[in-house]
Tab-separated table of C-alpha atoms in Angstrom:
chain	number	residue	atom	x	y	z
A	1	MET	CA	0.008	0.140	0.036
A	2	SER	CA	1.247	3.370	-0.938
A	3	GLY	CA	0.073	6.788	0.516
A	4	LYS	CA	1.588	9.220	3.093
A	5	ILE	CA	0.841	8.295	6.534
A	6	TYR	CA	-0.359	11.089	8.931
A	7	GLU	CA	-0.403	10.455	12.722
A	8	LYS	CA	-1.912	11.979	15.774
A	9	GLU	CA	-1.779	11.417	19.551
A	10	HIS	CA	-5.081	11.644	21.467
A	11	GLN	CA	-5.938	11.374	25.133
A	12	ILE	CA	-9.182	9.891	25.782
A	13	LYS	CA	-11.606	11.890	27.789
A	14	TYR	CA	-14.450	10.646	30.148
A	15	TYR	CA	-17.260	11.953	27.884
A	16	GLU	CA	-15.737	9.773	24.817
A	17	CYS	CA	-16.279	6.754	26.975
A	18	ASP	CA	-19.385	4.434	27.738
A	19	THR	CA	-20.324	3.219	31.252
A	20	LYS	CA	-17.570	0.527	31.016
A	21	GLN	CA	-14.978	3.473	30.502
A	22	LYS	CA	-14.305	2.292	26.942
A	23	MET	CA	-14.217	4.740	24.228
A	24	THR	CA	-17.356	4.813	22.096
A	25	ILE	CA	-17.209	3.836	18.474
A	26	SER	CA	-18.989	7.035	17.481
A	27	MET	CA	-16.345	9.190	19.205
A	28	LEU	CA	-13.726	7.179	17.806
A	29	ILE	CA	-15.140	7.706	14.289
A	30	ASN	CA	-15.395	11.322	14.913
A	31	ILE	CA	-11.797	11.751	15.982
A	32	MET	CA	-10.433	9.484	13.068
A	33	LEU	CA	-12.196	11.814	10.791
A	34	HIS	CA	-10.740	14.781	12.424
A	35	VAL	CA	-7.242	13.188	11.898
A	36	SER	CA	-7.999	12.589	8.238
A	37	GLY	CA	-9.113	16.303	7.809
A	38	GLU	CA	-5.769	17.389	9.516
A	39	GLN	CA	-3.855	15.446	6.970
A	40	SER	CA	-5.795	17.130	4.099
A	41	TYR	CA	-5.252	20.520	5.565
A	42	SER	CA	-1.500	19.902	6.220
A	43	LEU	CA	-1.050	18.775	2.398
A	44	GLY	CA	-2.725	22.017	1.193
A	45	VAL	CA	-5.983	20.117	0.224
A	46	GLY	CA	-8.109	20.914	3.063
A	47	ASP	CA	-11.883	21.207	2.995
A	48	GLU	CA	-11.973	24.763	1.991
A	49	VAL	CA	-9.759	23.902	-1.029
A	50	VAL	CA	-12.091	21.205	-2.003
A	51	ALA	CA	-14.984	23.403	-1.345
A	52	GLU	CA	-13.489	26.037	-3.804
A	53	LYS	CA	-14.108	23.474	-6.629
A	54	GLY	CA	-17.747	22.894	-5.615
A	55	LEU	CA	-16.850	19.655	-4.281
A	56	ALA	CA	-16.993	17.905	-0.782
A	57	TRP	CA	-15.824	14.622	0.580
A	58	ILE	CA	-18.376	12.214	1.536
A	59	ILE	CA	-17.932	8.971	3.271
A	60	LEU	CA	-19.626	5.643	1.880
A	61	GLN	CA	-18.492	3.067	4.129
A	62	TYR	CA	-16.644	1.896	7.284
A	63	GLU	CA	-15.215	-1.330	8.018
A	64	VAL	CA	-14.234	-1.543	11.677
A	65	GLU	CA	-12.204	-4.340	13.518
A	66	VAL	CA	-11.732	-3.933	17.204
A	67	GLU	CA	-8.938	-5.731	18.891
A	68	ARG	CA	-9.259	-3.782	22.209
A	69	MET	CA	-11.293	-0.590	22.457
A	70	PRO	CA	-9.065	1.724	24.381
A	71	ALA	CA	-10.062	3.268	27.765
A	72	PHE	CA	-10.620	6.336	29.509
A	73	TYR	CA	-7.360	8.487	30.097
A	74	GLU	CA	-5.388	6.264	27.608
A	75	SER	CA	-3.091	8.065	25.064
A	76	ILE	CA	-3.717	6.734	21.703
A	77	LYS	CA	-2.011	7.293	18.430
A	78	ILE	CA	-4.251	7.316	15.272
A	79	THR	CA	-2.638	6.913	11.970
A	80	THR	CA	-4.302	7.525	8.565
A	81	GLN	CA	-3.365	6.763	5.054
A	82	ALA	CA	-5.205	7.266	1.662
A	83	ASN	CA	-4.113	3.895	0.243
A	84	SER	CA	-5.267	4.119	-3.331
A	85	TYR	CA	-8.107	5.471	-5.527
A	86	ASN	CA	-9.829	5.063	-8.849
A	87	LYS	CA	-12.041	7.516	-10.884
A	88	LEU	CA	-14.755	7.740	-8.219
A	89	PHE	CA	-13.582	6.084	-5.078
A	90	CYS	CA	-10.754	6.766	-2.364
A	91	TYR	CA	-9.768	4.078	0.003
A	92	ARG	CA	-8.483	5.341	3.260
A	93	ALA	CA	-7.245	3.264	6.234
A	94	PHE	CA	-7.029	4.189	9.936
A	95	LYS	CA	-5.253	2.565	12.735
A	96	VAL	CA	-5.474	3.008	16.480
A	97	TYR	CA	-2.420	2.103	18.612
A	98	ASP	CA	-2.252	2.422	22.482
A	99	SER	CA	0.952	3.569	24.147
A	100	GLN	CA	2.691	0.288	24.098
A	101	GLY	CA	2.365	0.340	20.232
A	102	ASN	CA	-0.268	-2.516	20.185
A	103	LEU	CA	-2.963	-2.367	17.510
A	104	CYS	CA	-6.318	-1.437	19.083
A	105	VAL	CA	-8.703	-0.700	16.242
A	106	SER	CA	-8.313	-0.859	12.355
A	107	VAL	CA	-10.719	0.887	10.094
A	108	ASN	CA	-11.005	0.749	6.119
A	109	SER	CA	-13.171	3.378	4.736
A	110	THR	CA	-14.381	4.305	1.200
A	111	PHE	CA	-14.541	8.113	0.386
A	112	ALA	CA	-16.049	9.914	-2.721
A	113	LEU	CA	-16.420	13.439	-3.877
A	114	MET	CA	-19.685	14.949	-4.152
A	115	ASN	CA	-20.638	17.974	-6.560
A	116	VAL	CA	-22.199	19.993	-3.979
A	117	GLN	CA	-24.575	21.842	-6.454
A	118	GLU	CA	-25.645	18.757	-8.290
A	119	ARG	CA	-25.692	16.677	-5.155
A	120	LYS	CA	-23.901	13.881	-7.392
A	121	MET	CA	-20.621	11.945	-7.124
A	122	ALA	CA	-17.915	13.676	-8.932
A	123	ARG	CA	-14.665	12.281	-10.382
A	124	VAL	CA	-11.540	12.620	-8.370
A	125	PRO	CA	-9.432	15.540	-9.822
A	126	ALA	CA	-5.906	14.813	-9.926
A	127	GLU	CA	-4.860	17.981	-8.162
A	128	LEU	CA	-6.810	17.061	-5.127
A	129	ILE	CA	-5.517	13.479	-4.759
A	130	ALA	CA	-1.835	13.709	-5.843
A	131	PRO	CA	-0.553	15.360	-2.484
A	132	TYR	CA	-1.575	11.927	-0.483
A	133	GLU	CA	0.634	9.937	-2.957
A	134	SER	CA	-1.883	7.170	-3.073
A	135	GLU	CA	-1.846	4.722	-5.709
A	136	PHE	CA	-4.132	4.854	-8.792
A	137	SER	CA	-5.839	1.436	-9.456
A	138	LYS	CA	-8.781	0.805	-11.759
A	139	LYS	CA	-9.651	-2.166	-9.574
A	140	LEU	CA	-12.559	-1.532	-7.346
A	141	ILE	CA	-12.318	-2.800	-3.742
A	142	ARG	CA	-15.386	-4.694	-2.868
A	143	MET	CA	-16.137	-4.015	0.705
A	144	PRO	CA	-18.245	-6.566	2.593
A	145	LYS	CA	-21.975	-5.737	2.578
A	146	PRO	CA	-23.752	-5.289	5.945
A	147	VAL	CA	-26.055	-8.106	6.913
A	148	LYS	CA	-29.520	-7.284	5.969
A	149	VAL	CA	-32.128	-6.778	8.697
A	150	ASP	CA	-34.692	-9.685	9.058
A	151	GLU	CA	-38.027	-8.043	8.187
A	152	GLU	CA	-39.896	-10.626	10.263
A	153	LYS	CA	-37.787	-10.524	13.362
A	154	MET	CA	-37.253	-6.656	13.217
A	155	THR	CA	-37.916	-4.190	15.836
A	156	SER	CA	-37.491	-0.532	15.531
A	157	LYS	CA	-37.318	2.865	17.532
A	158	GLU	CA	-37.999	6.426	16.115
A	159	TYR	CA	-35.554	9.299	16.537
A	160	GLN	CA	-36.163	12.907	15.503
A	161	VAL	CA	-33.055	14.621	14.081
A	162	ARG	CA	-31.857	17.245	16.552
A	163	TYR	CA	-29.914	20.623	15.814
A	164	LEU	CA	-26.704	19.258	17.657
A	165	ASP	CA	-26.876	16.040	15.377
A	166	ILE	CA	-25.630	18.529	12.563
A	167	ASP	CA	-21.882	19.367	12.828
A	168	SER	CA	-19.826	22.318	11.290
A	169	ASN	CA	-19.879	20.437	7.937
A	170	CYS	CA	-23.759	21.236	7.985
A	171	HIS	CA	-24.525	17.519	7.676
A	172	VAL	CA	-25.830	15.131	10.162
A	173	ASN	CA	-22.772	13.787	11.913
A	174	ASN	CA	-21.817	10.337	10.606
A	175	SER	CA	-21.404	9.033	14.180
A	176	LYS	CA	-25.107	9.786	14.794
A	177	TYR	CA	-26.212	6.911	12.650
A	178	ILE	CA	-24.128	4.516	14.808
A	179	GLU	CA	-25.662	6.152	17.854
A	180	TRP	CA	-29.199	5.494	16.545
A	181	ALA	CA	-28.332	1.976	15.335
A	182	MET	CA	-26.874	0.981	18.908
A	183	ASP	CA	-29.511	2.681	20.971
A	184	THR	CA	-31.823	0.089	19.691
A	185	LEU	CA	-30.034	-2.545	21.874
A	186	ASP	CA	-30.899	-2.610	25.588
A	187	LEU	CA	-28.649	-1.697	28.579
A	188	GLU	CA	-28.134	-5.149	29.807
A	189	PHE	CA	-26.864	-6.298	26.344
A	190	LEU	CA	-24.523	-3.043	25.760
A	191	THR	CA	-23.026	-3.350	29.124
A	192	THR	CA	-22.150	-7.009	28.731
A	193	HIS	CA	-21.118	-7.090	24.922
A	194	GLU	CA	-18.498	-5.281	22.730
A	195	ILE	CA	-18.092	-4.490	19.210
A	196	GLU	CA	-15.718	-7.008	17.508
A	197	THR	CA	-16.452	-5.844	14.024
A	198	MET	CA	-18.767	-3.238	12.274
A	199	THR	CA	-19.547	-2.721	8.586
A	200	ILE	CA	-21.488	0.575	8.137
A	201	LYS	CA	-22.635	1.907	4.721
A	202	PHE	CA	-24.159	5.346	4.206
A	203	GLU	CA	-26.631	5.353	1.491
A	204	LYS	CA	-28.411	8.795	1.651
A	205	GLU	CA	-28.176	11.771	3.841
A	206	VAL	CA	-30.560	12.382	6.817
A	207	HIS	CA	-31.612	16.073	7.124
A	208	TYR	CA	-32.469	18.253	10.264
A	209	GLY	CA	-35.931	17.721	11.629
A	210	GLN	CA	-36.475	14.301	9.754
A	211	LEU	CA	-38.035	11.521	11.897
A	212	ILE	CA	-35.811	8.388	11.375
A	213	GLN	CA	-36.598	4.744	12.029
A	214	SER	CA	-33.753	2.641	13.434
A	215	GLU	CA	-34.522	-1.122	12.638
A	216	ILE	CA	-32.716	-3.978	14.254
A	217	SER	CA	-32.718	-7.760	14.010
A	218	SER	CA	-30.269	-10.177	15.647
A	219	THR	CA	-28.953	-13.377	14.484
A	220	LYS	CA	-25.937	-15.722	15.347
A	221	ASN	CA	-23.017	-16.339	13.017
A	222	GLN	CA	-20.940	-19.752	12.457
A	223	GLU	CA	-18.815	-19.083	15.505
A	224	ASN	CA	-22.033	-18.653	17.768
A	225	GLY	CA	-21.334	-14.841	18.130
A	226	ILE	CA	-24.221	-12.416	18.015
A	227	VAL	CA	-24.596	-10.293	14.863
A	228	THR	CA	-26.975	-7.347	14.918
A	229	ALA	CA	-28.167	-6.055	11.508
A	230	HIS	CA	-29.441	-2.296	11.359
A	231	ARG	CA	-31.098	-0.268	8.865
A	232	ILE	CA	-31.897	3.632	9.346
A	233	LEU	CA	-34.713	4.782	7.194
A	234	THR	CA	-36.745	8.098	6.469
A	235	GLU	CA	-40.065	7.740	5.029
A	236	GLY	CA	-39.521	4.331	3.791
A	237	VAL	CA	-35.954	5.154	2.218
A	238	THR	CA	-32.919	3.570	3.538
A	239	ASN	CA	-30.342	5.988	4.727
A	240	CYS	CA	-27.770	3.575	6.221
A	241	GLU	CA	-27.241	-0.160	6.656
A	242	ALA	CA	-24.920	-1.551	9.240
A	243	SER	CA	-24.004	-4.958	10.929
A	244	ILE	CA	-22.143	-5.425	13.991
A	245	VAL	CA	-20.526	-8.771	15.325
A	246	TRP	CA	-20.536	-8.768	19.138
A	247	LYS	CA	-18.284	-10.367	21.610
A	248	VAL	CA	-19.006	-11.032	25.206
A	249	THR	CA	-16.963	-8.634	27.564
A	250	ALA	CA	-14.300	-10.225	29.100
T	1	MET	CA	-9.175	34.443	44.754
T	2	SER	CA	-6.738	31.736	45.801
T	3	GLY	CA	-6.351	28.357	44.598
T	4	LYS	CA	-3.956	26.545	42.113
T	5	ILE	CA	-4.464	27.344	38.564
T	6	TYR	CA	-4.375	24.474	36.302
T	7	GLU	CA	-4.352	24.913	32.338
T	8	LYS	CA	-4.701	22.841	29.213
T	9	GLU	CA	-4.477	23.536	25.394
T	10	HIS	CA	-7.118	22.149	23.302
T	11	GLN	CA	-7.555	22.231	19.374
T	12	ILE	CA	-11.339	22.488	18.461
T	13	LYS	CA	-12.499	19.672	16.267
T	14	TYR	CA	-15.277	19.734	13.553
T	15	TYR	CA	-17.563	17.421	15.619
T	16	GLU	CA	-17.457	20.055	18.586
T	17	CYS	CA	-18.901	22.612	16.463
T	18	ASP	CA	-22.359	23.720	15.280
T	19	THR	CA	-23.416	24.535	11.687
T	20	LYS	CA	-21.840	27.970	12.278
T	21	GLN	CA	-18.580	26.482	12.727
T	22	LYS	CA	-18.681	27.814	16.510
T	23	MET	CA	-17.993	25.221	19.392
T	24	THR	CA	-21.149	24.183	21.080
T	25	ILE	CA	-21.701	25.046	24.666
T	26	SER	CA	-22.189	21.248	25.755
T	27	MET	CA	-18.726	20.369	24.183
T	28	LEU	CA	-17.038	23.224	25.806
T	29	ILE	CA	-18.614	21.999	29.110
T	30	ASN	CA	-17.433	18.291	28.572
T	31	ILE	CA	-13.920	19.636	27.894
T	32	MET	CA	-13.899	21.934	30.967
T	33	LEU	CA	-14.901	19.264	33.208
T	34	HIS	CA	-12.194	16.994	31.832
T	35	VAL	CA	-9.635	19.802	32.460
T	36	SER	CA	-10.822	19.847	36.198
T	37	GLY	CA	-10.669	16.127	36.355
T	38	GLU	CA	-6.897	16.468	35.132
T	39	GLN	CA	-6.121	19.012	37.707
T	40	SER	CA	-7.424	16.652	40.456
T	41	TYR	CA	-5.584	13.621	39.155
T	42	SER	CA	-2.501	15.613	39.001
T	43	LEU	CA	-2.804	16.718	42.475
T	44	GLY	CA	-3.495	13.078	43.682
T	45	VAL	CA	-7.058	13.646	44.384
T	46	GLY	CA	-8.629	12.111	41.159
T	47	ASP	CA	-11.931	10.532	41.003
T	48	GLU	CA	-10.638	7.136	42.162
T	49	VAL	CA	-9.286	8.783	45.116
T	50	VAL	CA	-12.527	10.401	45.873
T	51	ALA	CA	-14.240	7.012	45.203
T	52	GLU	CA	-12.311	5.249	47.665
T	53	LYS	CA	-13.905	7.336	50.323
T	54	GLY	CA	-17.399	6.453	48.985
T	55	LEU	CA	-17.855	9.961	47.580
T	56	ALA	CA	-18.235	11.392	44.142
T	57	TRP	CA	-18.046	15.045	42.818
T	58	ILE	CA	-21.457	16.395	41.632
T	59	ILE	CA	-21.864	19.632	39.772
T	60	LEU	CA	-24.937	21.858	40.901
T	61	GLN	CA	-24.682	24.921	38.920
T	62	TYR	CA	-22.863	26.644	35.938
T	63	GLU	CA	-22.837	30.389	35.176
T	64	VAL	CA	-21.660	30.803	31.790
T	65	GLU	CA	-20.553	34.087	30.020
T	66	VAL	CA	-19.696	34.075	26.474
T	67	GLU	CA	-17.570	36.946	25.035
T	68	ARG	CA	-16.838	35.062	21.809
T	69	MET	CA	-17.476	31.388	21.162
T	70	PRO	CA	-14.282	29.902	19.646
T	71	ALA	CA	-14.535	28.428	16.192
T	72	PHE	CA	-13.467	25.133	14.351
T	73	TYR	CA	-9.700	24.524	14.200
T	74	GLU	CA	-8.726	27.327	16.788
T	75	SER	CA	-6.336	26.423	19.712
T	76	ILE	CA	-7.817	27.480	22.958
T	77	LYS	CA	-6.470	27.482	26.433
T	78	ILE	CA	-8.609	26.332	29.290
T	79	THR	CA	-7.826	27.322	32.803
T	80	THR	CA	-9.361	26.117	35.987
T	81	GLN	CA	-9.169	27.185	39.553
T	82	ALA	CA	-10.925	25.834	42.733
T	83	ASN	CA	-11.419	29.389	44.302
T	84	SER	CA	-13.063	28.764	47.579
T	85	TYR	CA	-15.126	26.277	49.535
T	86	ASN	CA	-17.233	26.034	52.712
T	87	LYS	CA	-18.652	22.813	54.492
T	88	LEU	CA	-20.808	21.654	51.613
T	89	PHE	CA	-19.894	23.705	48.502
T	90	CYS	CA	-16.802	24.173	46.246
T	91	TYR	CA	-16.673	27.099	43.722
T	92	ARG	CA	-14.504	26.518	40.707
T	93	ALA	CA	-13.840	28.995	37.916
T	94	PHE	CA	-13.122	28.201	34.355
T	95	LYS	CA	-11.656	30.549	31.667
T	96	VAL	CA	-11.346	29.925	27.948
T	97	TYR	CA	-8.869	31.939	26.096
T	98	ASP	CA	-7.819	32.367	22.534
T	99	SER	CA	-4.396	31.975	20.928
T	100	GLN	CA	-3.971	35.736	21.067
T	101	GLY	CA	-4.806	35.462	24.927
T	102	ASN	CA	-8.308	37.090	24.739
T	103	LEU	CA	-10.841	35.837	27.073
T	104	CYS	CA	-13.498	33.903	25.129
T	105	VAL	CA	-15.651	32.189	27.846
T	106	SER	CA	-15.832	32.464	31.645
T	107	VAL	CA	-17.643	29.859	33.751
T	108	ASN	CA	-18.399	29.873	37.436
T	109	SER	CA	-19.502	26.532	38.851
T	110	THR	CA	-20.636	25.144	42.226
T	111	PHE	CA	-19.481	21.619	43.020
T	112	ALA	CA	-20.412	19.426	45.987
T	113	LEU	CA	-19.608	15.849	47.100
T	114	MET	CA	-22.077	13.113	47.260
T	115	ASN	CA	-22.069	10.204	49.355
T	116	VAL	CA	-22.468	7.473	46.850
T	117	GLN	CA	-24.288	4.980	49.016
T	118	GLU	CA	-26.588	7.350	50.713
T	119	ARG	CA	-27.143	9.545	47.648
T	120	LYS	CA	-26.776	12.562	49.854
T	121	MET	CA	-24.554	15.499	50.027
T	122	ALA	CA	-21.445	14.971	52.156
T	123	ARG	CA	-19.173	17.403	54.008
T	124	VAL	CA	-16.032	18.254	52.028
T	125	PRO	CA	-13.075	16.461	53.870
T	126	ALA	CA	-9.861	18.544	54.493
T	127	GLU	CA	-7.707	15.943	52.878
T	128	LEU	CA	-9.700	15.971	49.428
T	129	ILE	CA	-9.660	19.947	49.294
T	130	ALA	CA	-6.202	20.771	50.619
T	131	PRO	CA	-4.163	20.086	47.550
T	132	TYR	CA	-6.247	22.760	45.553
T	133	GLU	CA	-4.919	25.563	47.920
T	134	SER	CA	-8.305	27.187	47.767
T	135	GLU	CA	-9.561	29.417	50.389
T	136	PHE	CA	-12.085	28.281	53.097
T	137	SER	CA	-14.849	30.865	53.476
T	138	LYS	CA	-18.019	30.374	55.533
T	139	LYS	CA	-19.908	32.574	53.183
T	140	LEU	CA	-22.150	30.870	50.834
T	141	ILE	CA	-21.840	32.450	47.251
T	142	ARG	CA	-25.474	33.259	45.913
T	143	MET	CA	-25.279	32.223	42.257
T	144	PRO	CA	-28.140	33.838	40.139
T	145	LYS	CA	-31.267	31.623	39.845
T	146	PRO	CA	-32.268	30.592	36.426
T	147	VAL	CA	-35.343	32.607	35.157
T	148	LYS	CA	-38.624	30.301	35.556
T	149	VAL	CA	-40.484	28.843	32.778
T	150	ASP	CA	-43.615	30.664	32.240
T	151	GLU	CA	-46.272	28.011	32.460
T	152	GLU	CA	-48.841	29.796	30.335
T	153	LYS	CA	-46.568	30.394	27.384
T	154	MET	CA	-44.547	27.233	27.792
T	155	THR	CA	-44.124	24.745	25.052
T	156	SER	CA	-42.333	21.228	25.358
T	157	LYS	CA	-40.599	18.451	23.824
T	158	GLU	CA	-39.985	14.787	24.923
T	159	TYR	CA	-36.860	12.934	24.875
T	160	GLN	CA	-36.003	9.337	25.715
T	161	VAL	CA	-32.658	9.065	27.688
T	162	ARG	CA	-30.363	7.004	25.484
T	163	TYR	CA	-27.475	4.588	26.260
T	164	LEU	CA	-24.739	7.026	24.977
T	165	ASP	CA	-26.311	9.873	26.919
T	166	ILE	CA	-24.577	8.075	30.006
T	167	ASP	CA	-20.783	8.665	30.147
T	168	SER	CA	-17.917	6.799	31.985
T	169	ASN	CA	-19.004	8.360	35.280
T	170	CYS	CA	-22.238	6.160	34.904
T	171	HIS	CA	-24.311	9.398	34.917
T	172	VAL	CA	-26.256	11.012	32.259
T	173	ASN	CA	-23.533	13.450	30.999
T	174	ASN	CA	-24.277	17.005	32.116
T	175	SER	CA	-24.006	18.460	28.717
T	176	LYS	CA	-26.977	16.374	27.712
T	177	TYR	CA	-29.372	18.449	29.778
T	178	ILE	CA	-28.215	21.559	27.722
T	179	GLU	CA	-28.761	19.670	24.484
T	180	TRP	CA	-32.280	18.771	25.476
T	181	ALA	CA	-32.939	22.263	26.486
T	182	MET	CA	-31.563	23.917	23.343
T	183	ASP	CA	-33.209	21.515	20.937
T	184	THR	CA	-36.480	23.037	21.880
T	185	LEU	CA	-35.422	26.011	19.674
T	186	ASP	CA	-36.014	25.944	16.191
T	187	LEU	CA	-33.207	25.893	13.334
T	188	GLU	CA	-33.972	29.295	12.195
T	189	PHE	CA	-33.315	30.856	15.769
T	190	LEU	CA	-30.239	28.709	16.443
T	191	THR	CA	-28.540	29.680	13.411
T	192	THR	CA	-29.133	33.472	13.903
T	193	HIS	CA	-28.689	33.687	17.686
T	194	GLU	CA	-25.791	32.995	20.135
T	195	ILE	CA	-25.564	32.513	23.760
T	196	GLU	CA	-24.497	35.428	25.738
T	197	THR	CA	-24.923	34.024	29.214
T	198	MET	CA	-26.359	30.857	30.550
T	199	THR	CA	-27.483	29.784	34.102
T	200	ILE	CA	-27.897	26.225	34.750
T	201	LYS	CA	-28.950	24.588	37.943
T	202	PHE	CA	-29.004	20.639	38.135
T	203	GLU	CA	-31.510	19.486	40.724
T	204	LYS	CA	-31.888	15.799	40.386
T	205	GLU	CA	-30.320	13.348	38.294
T	206	VAL	CA	-31.822	11.788	35.177
T	207	HIS	CA	-31.406	8.062	34.577
T	208	TYR	CA	-31.321	5.709	31.674
T	209	GLY	CA	-34.394	4.985	29.832
T	210	GLN	CA	-36.464	8.015	31.466
T	211	LEU	CA	-38.593	9.947	29.366
T	212	ILE	CA	-37.730	13.473	29.938
T	213	GLN	CA	-39.920	16.784	29.239
T	214	SER	CA	-37.880	19.862	27.998
T	215	GLU	CA	-39.984	22.800	28.590
T	216	ILE	CA	-39.176	26.162	27.165
T	217	SER	CA	-40.826	29.850	27.382
T	218	SER	CA	-39.226	32.912	25.956
T	219	THR	CA	-39.167	36.474	27.191
T	220	LYS	CA	-37.224	39.629	26.730
T	221	ASN	CA	-34.905	41.375	29.194
T	222	GLN	CA	-34.569	45.122	29.862
T	223	GLU	CA	-32.027	45.527	26.973
T	224	ASN	CA	-34.492	43.941	24.606
T	225	GLY	CA	-32.443	40.733	24.294
T	226	ILE	CA	-34.314	37.426	24.104
T	227	VAL	CA	-34.130	35.276	27.235
T	228	THR	CA	-35.223	31.650	27.028
T	229	ALA	CA	-36.287	29.886	30.435
T	230	HIS	CA	-35.843	26.099	30.314
T	231	ARG	CA	-36.883	23.234	32.637
T	232	ILE	CA	-36.079	19.502	32.327
T	233	LEU	CA	-38.677	17.219	34.177
T	234	THR	CA	-39.168	13.539	34.621
T	235	GLU	CA	-42.575	12.363	35.952
T	236	GLY	CA	-43.439	15.859	37.057
T	237	VAL	CA	-40.158	16.381	39.011
T	238	THR	CA	-37.804	19.097	38.174
T	239	ASN	CA	-34.181	17.654	37.113
T	240	CYS	CA	-32.841	20.810	35.888
T	241	GLU	CA	-33.426	24.563	35.264
T	242	ALA	CA	-31.644	26.920	33.130
T	243	SER	CA	-32.124	30.212	31.369
T	244	ILE	CA	-30.178	31.612	28.361
T	245	VAL	CA	-29.701	35.224	27.254
T	246	TRP	CA	-29.300	35.356	23.543
T	247	LYS	CA	-27.563	37.759	21.206
T	248	VAL	CA	-28.197	38.026	17.449
T	249	THR	CA	-25.183	36.450	15.536
T	250	ALA	CA	-23.177	39.178	14.033
């Protein structure tokens, strides 16, 4: 894999952690994205440069693998690297290490550029991608698809999109979809299970004031682990699909 | 004012900001509290030392005064100082400065210790307070009371407490009350107004799964500024009261 590596230290705060004092996946994703934003800025292709071309980065998918979720007050190192790209997609990897250098979390992501006016995906211009020194490869990387929600066993909860769900990018913050998905699970489950892997695919943006449905169904995988399938919908349209493989908290 | 001063630099992230790229008050309060937690830890009286005595810090009130809310990507300096205390209350000040040293935000707060088992306020033990070198003063500091919600002009919204509203302290994160209060205001208002001052008083803890009512009424002060009065209730019991004086965004 080619691509410049950018890294950043981060100290985990109490409000980034759940009741088990482990960092929440939604906060981790927030911080990862901040780090990739910093890399872009440092390479002279920050969001404002992208915006001048009428474009904006969007995230299509995250593949998350958790070895050990870091805990309150730990200092972690987050690295990011734009590995490769093709006409439409950019593939970026994130890694989270603890202070001993152990890999804690690994994330593969797919980014694309959107033409802000037309609300359509745009080709990746050479001058925006060159500074990352990532490899051009025609080959599309097939990311695993999230497990589908089982319509017959599905339950759902409603959430109204709030003002503070929208961040400085003027979009519903990506991490909110994860919060709506996870909140369909009960307290007992969430305090006794941890995320092992998560696949999340963003299909269509949710907007302020919309009422979203967060659907969930649960199944088991071959190793007898619990897998939850999630779908976020507004007015019958799928905005986001995700699936999570869980492990019992040690 | 006596009391050791502790300070910390912080770079503002995109997910800490609202649609106007200004830091949200809820995130600022999260970070302030992290900084005071660091001071306690550095002085050998961190939360785990307090917990060994069967105690925990609780926050009773914040008085917030905003000169200029810092924006995305700014580096700010947060200082905190435990100014004075009496038998039951500890008074702590926070200040937020920008990179030019201008004061952006000033917060006065009242803390107390709770006996975790009895869920009652406890006297402040000398050995827990001595390291801060704050002044003992019998005098109670009278913080301004939040403006009361006008029952006749009041509107309200309901929120269900979510798993991720609870942080690593196993309590509903204080900043969530502010989010529930502010979300009763509409998008048009929130994107054209900024907080000038805020008084927030925490009366009774909200728990996971509870359905909260977030009430709001609006009035004008002598300077013709808009003042919103807020109350958070569960089953008719007041959990939190707040009032906010707003200024029109420049």
